[in-house]
XYZ file of C-alpha atoms in Angstrom:
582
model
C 0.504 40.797 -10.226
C -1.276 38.073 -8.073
C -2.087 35.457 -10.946
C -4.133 32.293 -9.808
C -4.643 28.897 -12.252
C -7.720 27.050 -10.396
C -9.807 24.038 -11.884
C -12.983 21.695 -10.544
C -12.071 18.270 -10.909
C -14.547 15.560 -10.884
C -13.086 13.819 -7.476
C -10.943 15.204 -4.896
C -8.243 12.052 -6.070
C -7.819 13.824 -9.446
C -5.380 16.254 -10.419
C -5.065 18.684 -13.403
C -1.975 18.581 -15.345
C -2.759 21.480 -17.464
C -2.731 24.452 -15.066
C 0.614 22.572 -13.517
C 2.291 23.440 -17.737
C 0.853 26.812 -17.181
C 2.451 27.218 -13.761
C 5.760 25.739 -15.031
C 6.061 27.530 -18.365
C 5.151 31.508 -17.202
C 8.045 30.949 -14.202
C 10.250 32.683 -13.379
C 8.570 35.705 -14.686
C 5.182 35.087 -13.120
C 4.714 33.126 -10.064
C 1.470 31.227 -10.276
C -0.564 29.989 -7.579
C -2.466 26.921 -8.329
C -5.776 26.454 -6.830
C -7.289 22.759 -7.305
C -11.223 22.230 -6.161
C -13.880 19.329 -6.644
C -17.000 19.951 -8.841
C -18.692 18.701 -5.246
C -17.240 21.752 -2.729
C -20.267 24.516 -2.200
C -19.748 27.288 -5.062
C -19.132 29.825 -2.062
C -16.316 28.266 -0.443
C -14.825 28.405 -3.879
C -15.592 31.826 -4.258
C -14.825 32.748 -1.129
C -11.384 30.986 -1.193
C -10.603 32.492 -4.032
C -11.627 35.742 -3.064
C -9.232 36.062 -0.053
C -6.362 35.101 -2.101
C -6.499 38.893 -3.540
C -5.700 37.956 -7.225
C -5.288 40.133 -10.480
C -6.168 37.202 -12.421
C -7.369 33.794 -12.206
C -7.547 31.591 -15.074
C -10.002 28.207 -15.096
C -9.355 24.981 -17.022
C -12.619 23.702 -18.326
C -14.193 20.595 -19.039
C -18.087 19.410 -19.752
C -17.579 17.733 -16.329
C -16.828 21.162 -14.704
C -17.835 23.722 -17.277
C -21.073 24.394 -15.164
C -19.768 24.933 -12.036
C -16.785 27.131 -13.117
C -19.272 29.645 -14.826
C -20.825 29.971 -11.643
C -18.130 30.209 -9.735
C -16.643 33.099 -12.144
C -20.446 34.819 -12.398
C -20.124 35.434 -8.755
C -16.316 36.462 -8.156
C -16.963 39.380 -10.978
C -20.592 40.327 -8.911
C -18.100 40.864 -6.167
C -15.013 42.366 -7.662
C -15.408 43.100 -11.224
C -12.009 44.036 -11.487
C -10.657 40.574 -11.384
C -9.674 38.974 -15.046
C -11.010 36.071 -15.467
C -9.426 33.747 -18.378
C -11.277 30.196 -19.407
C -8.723 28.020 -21.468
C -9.074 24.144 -21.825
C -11.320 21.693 -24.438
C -14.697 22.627 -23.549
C -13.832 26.456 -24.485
C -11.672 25.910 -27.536
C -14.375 25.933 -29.479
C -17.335 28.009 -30.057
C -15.588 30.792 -28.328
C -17.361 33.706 -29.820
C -20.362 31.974 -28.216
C -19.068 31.665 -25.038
C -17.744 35.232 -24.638
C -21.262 36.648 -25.970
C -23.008 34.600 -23.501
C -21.057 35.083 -20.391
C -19.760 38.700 -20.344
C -18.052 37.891 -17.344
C -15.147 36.303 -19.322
C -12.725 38.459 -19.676
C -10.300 36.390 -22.305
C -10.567 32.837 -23.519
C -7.137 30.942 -24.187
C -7.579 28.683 -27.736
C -5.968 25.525 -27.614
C -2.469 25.058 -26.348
C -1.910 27.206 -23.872
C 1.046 27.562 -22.463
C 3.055 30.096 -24.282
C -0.375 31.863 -25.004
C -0.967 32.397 -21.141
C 2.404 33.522 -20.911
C 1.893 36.274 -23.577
C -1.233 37.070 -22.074
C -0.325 37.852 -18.645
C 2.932 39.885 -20.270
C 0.068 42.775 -22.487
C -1.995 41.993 -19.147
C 1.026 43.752 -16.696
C 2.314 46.033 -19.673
C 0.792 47.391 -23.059
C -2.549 45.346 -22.825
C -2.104 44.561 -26.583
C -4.023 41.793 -26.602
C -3.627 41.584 -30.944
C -0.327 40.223 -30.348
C -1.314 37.606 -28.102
C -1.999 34.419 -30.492
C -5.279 32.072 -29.858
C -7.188 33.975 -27.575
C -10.638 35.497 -27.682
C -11.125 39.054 -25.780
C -13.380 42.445 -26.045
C -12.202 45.439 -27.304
C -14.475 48.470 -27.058
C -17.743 46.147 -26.533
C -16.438 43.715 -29.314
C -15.488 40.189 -29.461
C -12.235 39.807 -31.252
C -10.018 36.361 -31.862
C -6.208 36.287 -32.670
C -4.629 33.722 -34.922
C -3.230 30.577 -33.067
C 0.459 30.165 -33.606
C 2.135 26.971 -34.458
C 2.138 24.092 -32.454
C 5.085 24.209 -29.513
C 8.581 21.919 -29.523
C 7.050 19.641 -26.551
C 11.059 19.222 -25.648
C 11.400 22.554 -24.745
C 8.651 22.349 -22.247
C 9.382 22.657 -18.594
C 8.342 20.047 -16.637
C 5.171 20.687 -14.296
C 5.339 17.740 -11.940
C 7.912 19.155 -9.783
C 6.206 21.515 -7.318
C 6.918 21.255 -4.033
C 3.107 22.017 -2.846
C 2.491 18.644 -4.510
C 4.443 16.406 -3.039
C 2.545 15.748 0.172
C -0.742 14.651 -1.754
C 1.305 12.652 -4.406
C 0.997 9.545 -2.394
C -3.393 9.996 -2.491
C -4.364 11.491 -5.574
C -3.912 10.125 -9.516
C -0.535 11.737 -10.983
C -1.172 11.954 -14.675
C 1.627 12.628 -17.362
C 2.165 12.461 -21.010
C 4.689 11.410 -23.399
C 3.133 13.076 -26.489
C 0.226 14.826 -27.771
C -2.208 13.835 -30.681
C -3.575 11.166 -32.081
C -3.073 9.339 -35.508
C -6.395 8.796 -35.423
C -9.955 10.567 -36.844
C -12.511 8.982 -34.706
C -15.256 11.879 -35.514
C -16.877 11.665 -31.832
C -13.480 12.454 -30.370
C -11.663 15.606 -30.006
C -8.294 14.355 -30.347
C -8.911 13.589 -34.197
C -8.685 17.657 -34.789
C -4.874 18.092 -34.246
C -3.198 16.222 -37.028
C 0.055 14.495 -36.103
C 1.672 13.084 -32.918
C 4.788 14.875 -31.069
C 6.599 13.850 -28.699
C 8.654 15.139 -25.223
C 11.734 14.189 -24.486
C 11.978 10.723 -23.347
C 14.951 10.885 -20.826
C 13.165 14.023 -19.344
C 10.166 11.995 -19.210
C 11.926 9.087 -17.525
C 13.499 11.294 -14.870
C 10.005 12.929 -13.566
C 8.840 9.547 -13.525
C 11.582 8.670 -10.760
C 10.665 12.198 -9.119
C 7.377 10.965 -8.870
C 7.584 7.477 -7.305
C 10.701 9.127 -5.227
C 8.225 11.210 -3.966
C 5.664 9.089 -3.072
C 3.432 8.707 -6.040
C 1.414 5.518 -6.287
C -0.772 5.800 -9.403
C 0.592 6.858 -12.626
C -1.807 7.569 -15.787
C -0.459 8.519 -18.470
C -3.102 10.724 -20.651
C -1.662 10.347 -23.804
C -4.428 9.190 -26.544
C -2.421 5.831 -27.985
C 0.655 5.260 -25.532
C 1.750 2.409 -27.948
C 1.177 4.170 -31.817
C 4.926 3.528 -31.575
C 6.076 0.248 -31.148
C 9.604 1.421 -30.003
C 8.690 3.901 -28.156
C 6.048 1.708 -26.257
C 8.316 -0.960 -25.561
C 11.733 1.300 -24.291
C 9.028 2.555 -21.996
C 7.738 -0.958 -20.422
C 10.789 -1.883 -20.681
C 12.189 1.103 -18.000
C 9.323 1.201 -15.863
C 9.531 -2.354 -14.965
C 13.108 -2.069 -14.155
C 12.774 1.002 -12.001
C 9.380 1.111 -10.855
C 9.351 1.174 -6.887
C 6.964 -0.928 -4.785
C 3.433 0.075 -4.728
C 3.294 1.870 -8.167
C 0.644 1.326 -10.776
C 0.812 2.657 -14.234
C -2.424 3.122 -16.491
C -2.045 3.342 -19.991
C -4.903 3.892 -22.829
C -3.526 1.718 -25.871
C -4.904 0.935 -28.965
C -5.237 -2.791 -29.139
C -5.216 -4.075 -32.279
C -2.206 -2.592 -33.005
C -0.047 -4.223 -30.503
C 1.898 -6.658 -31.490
C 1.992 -9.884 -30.085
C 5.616 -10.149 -29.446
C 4.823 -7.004 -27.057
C 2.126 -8.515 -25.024
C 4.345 -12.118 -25.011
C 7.373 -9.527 -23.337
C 4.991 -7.603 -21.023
C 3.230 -11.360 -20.210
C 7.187 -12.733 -19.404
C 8.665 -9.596 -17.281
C 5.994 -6.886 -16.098
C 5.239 -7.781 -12.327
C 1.534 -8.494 -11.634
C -0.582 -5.336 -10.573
C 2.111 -2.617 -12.349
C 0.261 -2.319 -15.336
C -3.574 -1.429 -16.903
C -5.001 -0.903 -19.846
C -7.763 1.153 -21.366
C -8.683 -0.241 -24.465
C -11.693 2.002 -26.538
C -13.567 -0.476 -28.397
C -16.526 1.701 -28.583
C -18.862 -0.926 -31.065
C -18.226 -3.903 -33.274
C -20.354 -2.577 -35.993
C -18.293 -2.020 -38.740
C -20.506 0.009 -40.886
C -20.472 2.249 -37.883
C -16.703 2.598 -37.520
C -17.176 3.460 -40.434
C -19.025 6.259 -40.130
C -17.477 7.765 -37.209
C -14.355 7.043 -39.466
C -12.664 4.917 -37.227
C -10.336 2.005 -38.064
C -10.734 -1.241 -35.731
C -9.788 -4.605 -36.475
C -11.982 -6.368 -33.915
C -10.518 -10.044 -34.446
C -6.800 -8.205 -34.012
C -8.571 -6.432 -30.781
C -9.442 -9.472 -29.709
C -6.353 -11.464 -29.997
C -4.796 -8.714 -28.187
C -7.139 -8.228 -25.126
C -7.209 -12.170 -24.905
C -3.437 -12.658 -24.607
C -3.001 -10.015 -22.167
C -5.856 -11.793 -20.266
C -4.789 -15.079 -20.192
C -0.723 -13.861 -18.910
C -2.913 -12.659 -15.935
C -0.593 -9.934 -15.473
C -2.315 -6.527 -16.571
C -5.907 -5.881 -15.687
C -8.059 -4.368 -18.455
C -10.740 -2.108 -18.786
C -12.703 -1.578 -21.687
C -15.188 0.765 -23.009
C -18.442 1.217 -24.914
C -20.297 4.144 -26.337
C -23.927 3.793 -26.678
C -25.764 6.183 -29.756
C -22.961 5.952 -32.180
C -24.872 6.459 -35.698
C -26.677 3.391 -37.431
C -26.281 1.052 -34.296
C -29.790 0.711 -33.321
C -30.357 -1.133 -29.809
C -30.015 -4.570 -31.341
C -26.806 -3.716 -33.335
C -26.038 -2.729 -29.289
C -26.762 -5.524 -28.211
C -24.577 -7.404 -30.119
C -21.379 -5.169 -29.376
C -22.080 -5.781 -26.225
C -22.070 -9.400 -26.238
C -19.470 -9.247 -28.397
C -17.192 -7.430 -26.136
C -18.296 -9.209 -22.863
C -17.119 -12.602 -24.237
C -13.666 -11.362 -23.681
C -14.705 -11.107 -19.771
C -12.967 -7.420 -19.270
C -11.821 -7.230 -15.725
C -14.173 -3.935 -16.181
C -16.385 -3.196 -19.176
C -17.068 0.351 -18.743
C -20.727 1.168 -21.088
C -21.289 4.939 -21.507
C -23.109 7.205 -23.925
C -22.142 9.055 -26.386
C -21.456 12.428 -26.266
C -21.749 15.439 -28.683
C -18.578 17.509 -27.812
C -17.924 20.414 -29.066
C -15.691 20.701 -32.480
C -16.009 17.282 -32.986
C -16.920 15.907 -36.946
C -20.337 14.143 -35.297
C -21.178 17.211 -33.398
C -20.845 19.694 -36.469
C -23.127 16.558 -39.070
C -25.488 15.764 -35.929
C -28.397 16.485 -38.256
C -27.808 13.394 -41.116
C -28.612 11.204 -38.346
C -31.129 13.363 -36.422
C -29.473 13.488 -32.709
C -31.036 14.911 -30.572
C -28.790 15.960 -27.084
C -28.597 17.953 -24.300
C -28.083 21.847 -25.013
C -25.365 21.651 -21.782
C -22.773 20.080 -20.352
C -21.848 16.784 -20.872
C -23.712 17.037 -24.592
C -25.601 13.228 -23.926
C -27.684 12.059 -26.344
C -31.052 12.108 -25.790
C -31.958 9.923 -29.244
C -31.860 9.758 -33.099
C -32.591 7.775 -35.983
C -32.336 4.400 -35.003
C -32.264 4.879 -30.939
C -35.285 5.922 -29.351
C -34.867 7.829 -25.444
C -36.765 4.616 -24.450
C -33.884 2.418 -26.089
C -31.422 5.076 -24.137
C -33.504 4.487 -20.896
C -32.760 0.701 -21.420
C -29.431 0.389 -21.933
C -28.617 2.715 -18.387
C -30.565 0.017 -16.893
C -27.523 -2.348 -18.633
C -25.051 0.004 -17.394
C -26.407 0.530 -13.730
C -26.362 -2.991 -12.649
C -23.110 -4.048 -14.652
C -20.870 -1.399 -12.583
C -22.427 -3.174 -9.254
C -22.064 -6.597 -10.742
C -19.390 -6.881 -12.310
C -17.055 -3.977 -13.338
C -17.124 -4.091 -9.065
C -16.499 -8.278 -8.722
C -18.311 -8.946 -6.061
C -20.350 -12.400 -7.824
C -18.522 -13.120 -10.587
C -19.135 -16.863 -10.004
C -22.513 -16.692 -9.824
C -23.187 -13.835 -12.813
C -20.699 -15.823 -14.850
C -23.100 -19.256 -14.348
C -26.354 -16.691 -14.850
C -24.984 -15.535 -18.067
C -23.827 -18.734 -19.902
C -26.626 -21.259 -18.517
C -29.312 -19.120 -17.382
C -29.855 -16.252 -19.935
C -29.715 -16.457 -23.448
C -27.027 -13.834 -23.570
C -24.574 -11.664 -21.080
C -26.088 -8.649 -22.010
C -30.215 -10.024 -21.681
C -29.176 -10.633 -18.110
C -28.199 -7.181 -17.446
C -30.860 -5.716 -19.219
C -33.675 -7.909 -17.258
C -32.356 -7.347 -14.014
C -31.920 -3.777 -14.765
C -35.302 -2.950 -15.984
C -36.469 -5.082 -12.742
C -33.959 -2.942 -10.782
C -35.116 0.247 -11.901
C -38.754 -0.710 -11.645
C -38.251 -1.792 -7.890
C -36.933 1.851 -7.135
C -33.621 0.709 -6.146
C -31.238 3.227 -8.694
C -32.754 6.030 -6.362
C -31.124 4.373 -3.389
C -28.004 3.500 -1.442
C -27.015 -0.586 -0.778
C -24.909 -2.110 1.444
C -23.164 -5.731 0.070
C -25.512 -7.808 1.606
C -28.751 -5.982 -0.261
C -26.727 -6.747 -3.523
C -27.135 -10.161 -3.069
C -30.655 -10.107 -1.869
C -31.949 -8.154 -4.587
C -30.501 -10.371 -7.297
C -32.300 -13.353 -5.556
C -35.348 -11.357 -5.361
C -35.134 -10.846 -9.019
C -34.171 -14.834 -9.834
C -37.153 -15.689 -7.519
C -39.291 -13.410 -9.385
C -38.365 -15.157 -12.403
C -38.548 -18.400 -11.208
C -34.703 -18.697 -12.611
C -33.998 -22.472 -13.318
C -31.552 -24.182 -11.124
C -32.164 -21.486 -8.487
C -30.410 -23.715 -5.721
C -27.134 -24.073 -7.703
C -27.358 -19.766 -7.873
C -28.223 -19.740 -4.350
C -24.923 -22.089 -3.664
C -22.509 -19.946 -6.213
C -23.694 -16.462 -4.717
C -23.331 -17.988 -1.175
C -19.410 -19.146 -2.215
C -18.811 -15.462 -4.033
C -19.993 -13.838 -0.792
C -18.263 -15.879 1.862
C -14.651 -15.734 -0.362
C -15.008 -12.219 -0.603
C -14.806 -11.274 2.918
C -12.069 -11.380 4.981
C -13.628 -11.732 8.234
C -16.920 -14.122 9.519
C -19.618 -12.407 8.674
C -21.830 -11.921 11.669
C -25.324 -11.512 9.659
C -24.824 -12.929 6.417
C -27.545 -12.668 3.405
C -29.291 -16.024 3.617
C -31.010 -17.696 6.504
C -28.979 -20.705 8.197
C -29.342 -24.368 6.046
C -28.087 -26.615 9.172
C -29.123 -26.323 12.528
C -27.324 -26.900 15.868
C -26.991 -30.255 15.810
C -26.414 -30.667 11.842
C -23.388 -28.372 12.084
C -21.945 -29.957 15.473
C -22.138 -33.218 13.548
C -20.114 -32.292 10.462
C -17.719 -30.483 12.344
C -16.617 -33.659 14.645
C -16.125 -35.572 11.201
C -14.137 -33.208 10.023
C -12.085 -33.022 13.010
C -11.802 -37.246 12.785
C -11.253 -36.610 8.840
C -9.062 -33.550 7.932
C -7.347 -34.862 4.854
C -10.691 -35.332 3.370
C -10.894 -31.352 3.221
C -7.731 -31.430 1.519
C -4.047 -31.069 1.866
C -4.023 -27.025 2.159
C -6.764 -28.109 4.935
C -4.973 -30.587 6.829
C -2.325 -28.264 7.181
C -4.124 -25.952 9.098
C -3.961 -27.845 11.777
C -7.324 -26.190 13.563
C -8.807 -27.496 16.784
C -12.059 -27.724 17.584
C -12.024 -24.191 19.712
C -10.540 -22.358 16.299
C -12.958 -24.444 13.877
C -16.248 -23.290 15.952
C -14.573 -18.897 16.173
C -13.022 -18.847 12.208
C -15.387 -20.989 10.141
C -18.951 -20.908 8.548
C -20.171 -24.446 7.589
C -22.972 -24.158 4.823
C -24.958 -26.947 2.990
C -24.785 -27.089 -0.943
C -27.006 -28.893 -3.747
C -24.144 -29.925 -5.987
C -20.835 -30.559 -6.416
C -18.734 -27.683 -6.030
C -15.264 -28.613 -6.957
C -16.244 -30.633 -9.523
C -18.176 -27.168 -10.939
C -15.235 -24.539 -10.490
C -12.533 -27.329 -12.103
C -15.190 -27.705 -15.118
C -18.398 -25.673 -15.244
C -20.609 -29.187 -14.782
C -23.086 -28.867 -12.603
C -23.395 -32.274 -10.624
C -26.626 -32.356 -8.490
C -25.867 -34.047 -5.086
C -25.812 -32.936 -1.145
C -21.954 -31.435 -0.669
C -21.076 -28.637 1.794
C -18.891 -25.662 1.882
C -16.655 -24.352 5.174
C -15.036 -21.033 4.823
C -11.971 -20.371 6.991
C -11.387 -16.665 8.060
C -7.814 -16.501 8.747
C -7.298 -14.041 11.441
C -3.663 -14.086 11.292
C -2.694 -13.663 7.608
C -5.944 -11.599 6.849
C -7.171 -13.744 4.359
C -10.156 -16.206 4.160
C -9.798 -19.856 2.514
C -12.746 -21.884 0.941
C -12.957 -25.646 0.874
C -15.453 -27.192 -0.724
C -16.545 -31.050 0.168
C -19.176 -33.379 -0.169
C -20.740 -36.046 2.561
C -18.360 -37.374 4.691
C -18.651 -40.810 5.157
């Protein structure tokens, strides 16, 4: 029997650990075939790859980011051979399976929940008795019915083979996210989430664990992400496991972690600020909204001052880069409750603040009461809200203004000088400067519409112009510094027209050549001659002072200048403020 376990993932870098526990857990008596594809790749190469591989069944994991696709990849394979059983397992099916299978006759079986012993049974009635009754948590037809079995208990995770030890992985190990977990569940109810259904946490077996984590990096795996809900519910556990990968972790390696952050303790993040290497580590920390009558709802328990100790101390050891996240359309928070958890989470200045929307999965507590607080969402996949009570759709169409320009301009780091000035002394809040330029960035067409770096930076002038932003020179100045640190070569076009011409610039340039020290120590050092000054630098004029501003946010108004060095040997490119030279 020629069995296949194939997913869509959202980006060719992704991988799916689930049909790798299949794979692992029906050997040796089946030998699976895993077939990995991108929700991008035309349906009929899929179908047509599939196709050639001549297989008795093929079974899809399924998410709302791929659930689409998949049904119309499976539609066509039975148009073309209707003999081949096809088996959905994975979140997006778990639930409302009767209404999937009477929907989409072309599903053969649907696995419910866990699946790995269940797939196993399953292909066993498939090649023998086809008893499908004694096959717990699926969903199949039986003489034109739909009929469900009985899920069985939950599995011993330490009895689990382990499914990141394929040999057909290891050449794309190096370019592609390797994900692992430690345990399954969550302690937690959050009523949006699906991970507050299964009551309890287990865990696998932490030596096992350990040693497919040296398999990994062995084998040329660079980014680790471990998938499990809240890596440190267990302060132990967390810490044995910081404590190991820091001491073994090869060269290279990152490891991403979603923790739960005002839990942590801060003798943790003191250790991890003390030993774990710079880079090694993230965090994803769900803060999802500061309104506490809506935790409350959604029946989720956040101590926000706790949080915020937390995601400040990690900050300020400036060892572990952190990326948080917001869900817009949570009930009772209306745009300016919104507002405020926005602002309220931006103070912490997130190396990325990730703001997305909520969504009405399937089996979820929210999902099943959607209609005490009148949502309205989107009958298919990814379940978006579309409004309710207290958010209008034009509310909704204002806050993806928020989110369109915050990925470009900051979760991506490209200004932060300049948005950080913009959003303390210009605006009368972070997320009022989002939302302005937003709404002027979606009114000027530009969300339909690639950029390169250099429009970035126009098109927030434009908008500051438009304005008539105060202090628009000291902007200009900050943007111009943000740009020209940010690239590693001389740019040969930059964004703004020249400020000095010929003569100006030849003039500065022999003072600095009589006055090096002036520039600095790191300057003088350089030792460049006038032939290296004229190829490697850029030489621009300023309106203030702009040491004086990056050692203490003052803004002193008087003529200084700014020469960026583009190191061609180490790669690198050095800024050095100055004012006149006398």
């Amino acid at each position: 029997m020629n069995v296949i376990c194939s997913t869509l993932n959202a980006k060719y870098i992704h991988t799916n650990l689930a049909i790798r526990y299949l794979k692992a857990y029906a050997a040796p008596d089946f030998d699976i075939q895993i077939k990995e594809y991108t929700i991008k790749d035309p349906i009929m190469n899929i179908v047509s790859d599939l196709y050639q591989a001549n297989p008795t069944v093929i079974g899809f994991s399924c998410y709302i980011w791929n659930i689409e696709e998949t049904l119309k990849v499976v539609n066509m394979l039975k148009k073309i051979n209707p003999s081949i059983l096809i088996v959905l397992g994975g979140p997006e099916v778990t639930y409302d399976t009767t209404e999937w299978m009477e929907n989409h006759p072309y599903i053969d079986f649907i696995g419910i929940g866990e699946g790995e012993q269940t797939f196993k049974q399953l292909l066993t009635e498939i090649e023998t008795d086809k008893n499908y009754q004694k096959v717990p948590g699926i969903a199949y037809r039986e003489k034109g019915q739909i009929k469900k079995t009985l899920q069985m208990n939950k599995l011993d995770l330490k009895e689990l083979p382990s499914p990141y030890r394929f040999p057909e992985d290891i050449g794309s190990l190096g370019k592609r996210v390797t994900y692992i977990e430690t345990s399954r569940g969550c302690p937690f109810s959050c009523q949006f989430c699906l991970s507050s259904i299964e009551v309890g946490v287990r865990y696998f077996d932490r030596e096992n664990i350990k040693e497919d984590i040296r398999y990994l990096m062995a084998n040329g795996a660079k980014t680790i992400k471990f998938v499990d809900r809240t890596f440190n519910i267990s302060r132990s556990y967390a810490m044995e496991m910081f404590r190991f990968l820091i001491d073994e972790h090869l060269p290279g390696t990152v490891f991403q972690f979603e923790i739960t952050a005002d839990i942590m303790r801060p003798e943790v993040i003191e250790f991890l600020n003390q030993e774990a290497p710079r880079g090694l580590f993230r965090f994803e920390i769900g803060v999802q909204s500061t309104n506490d009558y809506t935790n409350e709802l959604v029946m989720r328990k956040q101590n926000f001052s706790k949080l915020t100790r937390t995601v400040t101390m990690v900050k300020e050891g400036r060892k572990i880069d952190q990326h948080l996240d917001l869900i817009a359309g949570l009930p009772e928070e209306d745009y300016s409750s919104f507002r405020k958890t926005f602002n309220d989470v931006f103070e912490m200045r997130p190396e990325e603040l990730q703001l997305g929307f909520l969504k009405m999965l399937r089996g979820t507590g929210l999902r099943l009461r959607a209609e005490q607080h009148q949502y309205v969402f989107m009958d298919h996949s990814p379940y978006e809200i579309l409004s309710n009570n207290v958010l209008s759709f034009d509310d909704i169409v204002r806050i993806k203004q928020v989110e369109d320009v915050l990925e470009k301009y900051w979760n991506d780091h490209r200004m932060d000088t300049a948005v950080e000035y913009l959003v303390t002394s210009i605006f009368p809040s972070p997320f009022d400067f989002f939302q302005e330029f937003g709404s002027y960035w979606d009114m000027q067409g530009w969300s339909r519409i690639g950029h390169q770096l250099e429009d970035l930076f126009l098109r927030l002038n434009s908008f500051l112009e438009q304005k008539s932003a105060g202090n628009l020179e000291v902007i200009n100045g900050l943007m111009k510094y943000d740009y020209l640190k940010n690239h590693k070569y001389k740019p040969r076009k930059p964004w703004w027209g020249p400020t000095l011409d010929k003569g100006q610039r030849s003039q500065l340039y022999k003072q600095i050549l009589e006055n090096r020290q002036l520039l600095g120590q790191e300057f003088f050092e350089l030792k460049l001659d006038e032939k290296e000054l004229y190829k490697h630098t850029m030489l621009e004029e300023l309106s203030f002072d702009l040491t004086k501003y990056l050692a203490t946010g003052e803004i002193d108004q008087q003529p200084a200048y700014l020469l960026a060095y583009f190191d061609p040997i180490n790669d690198r490119t050095l800024i050095f403020p100055f004012n006149e030279l006398k």
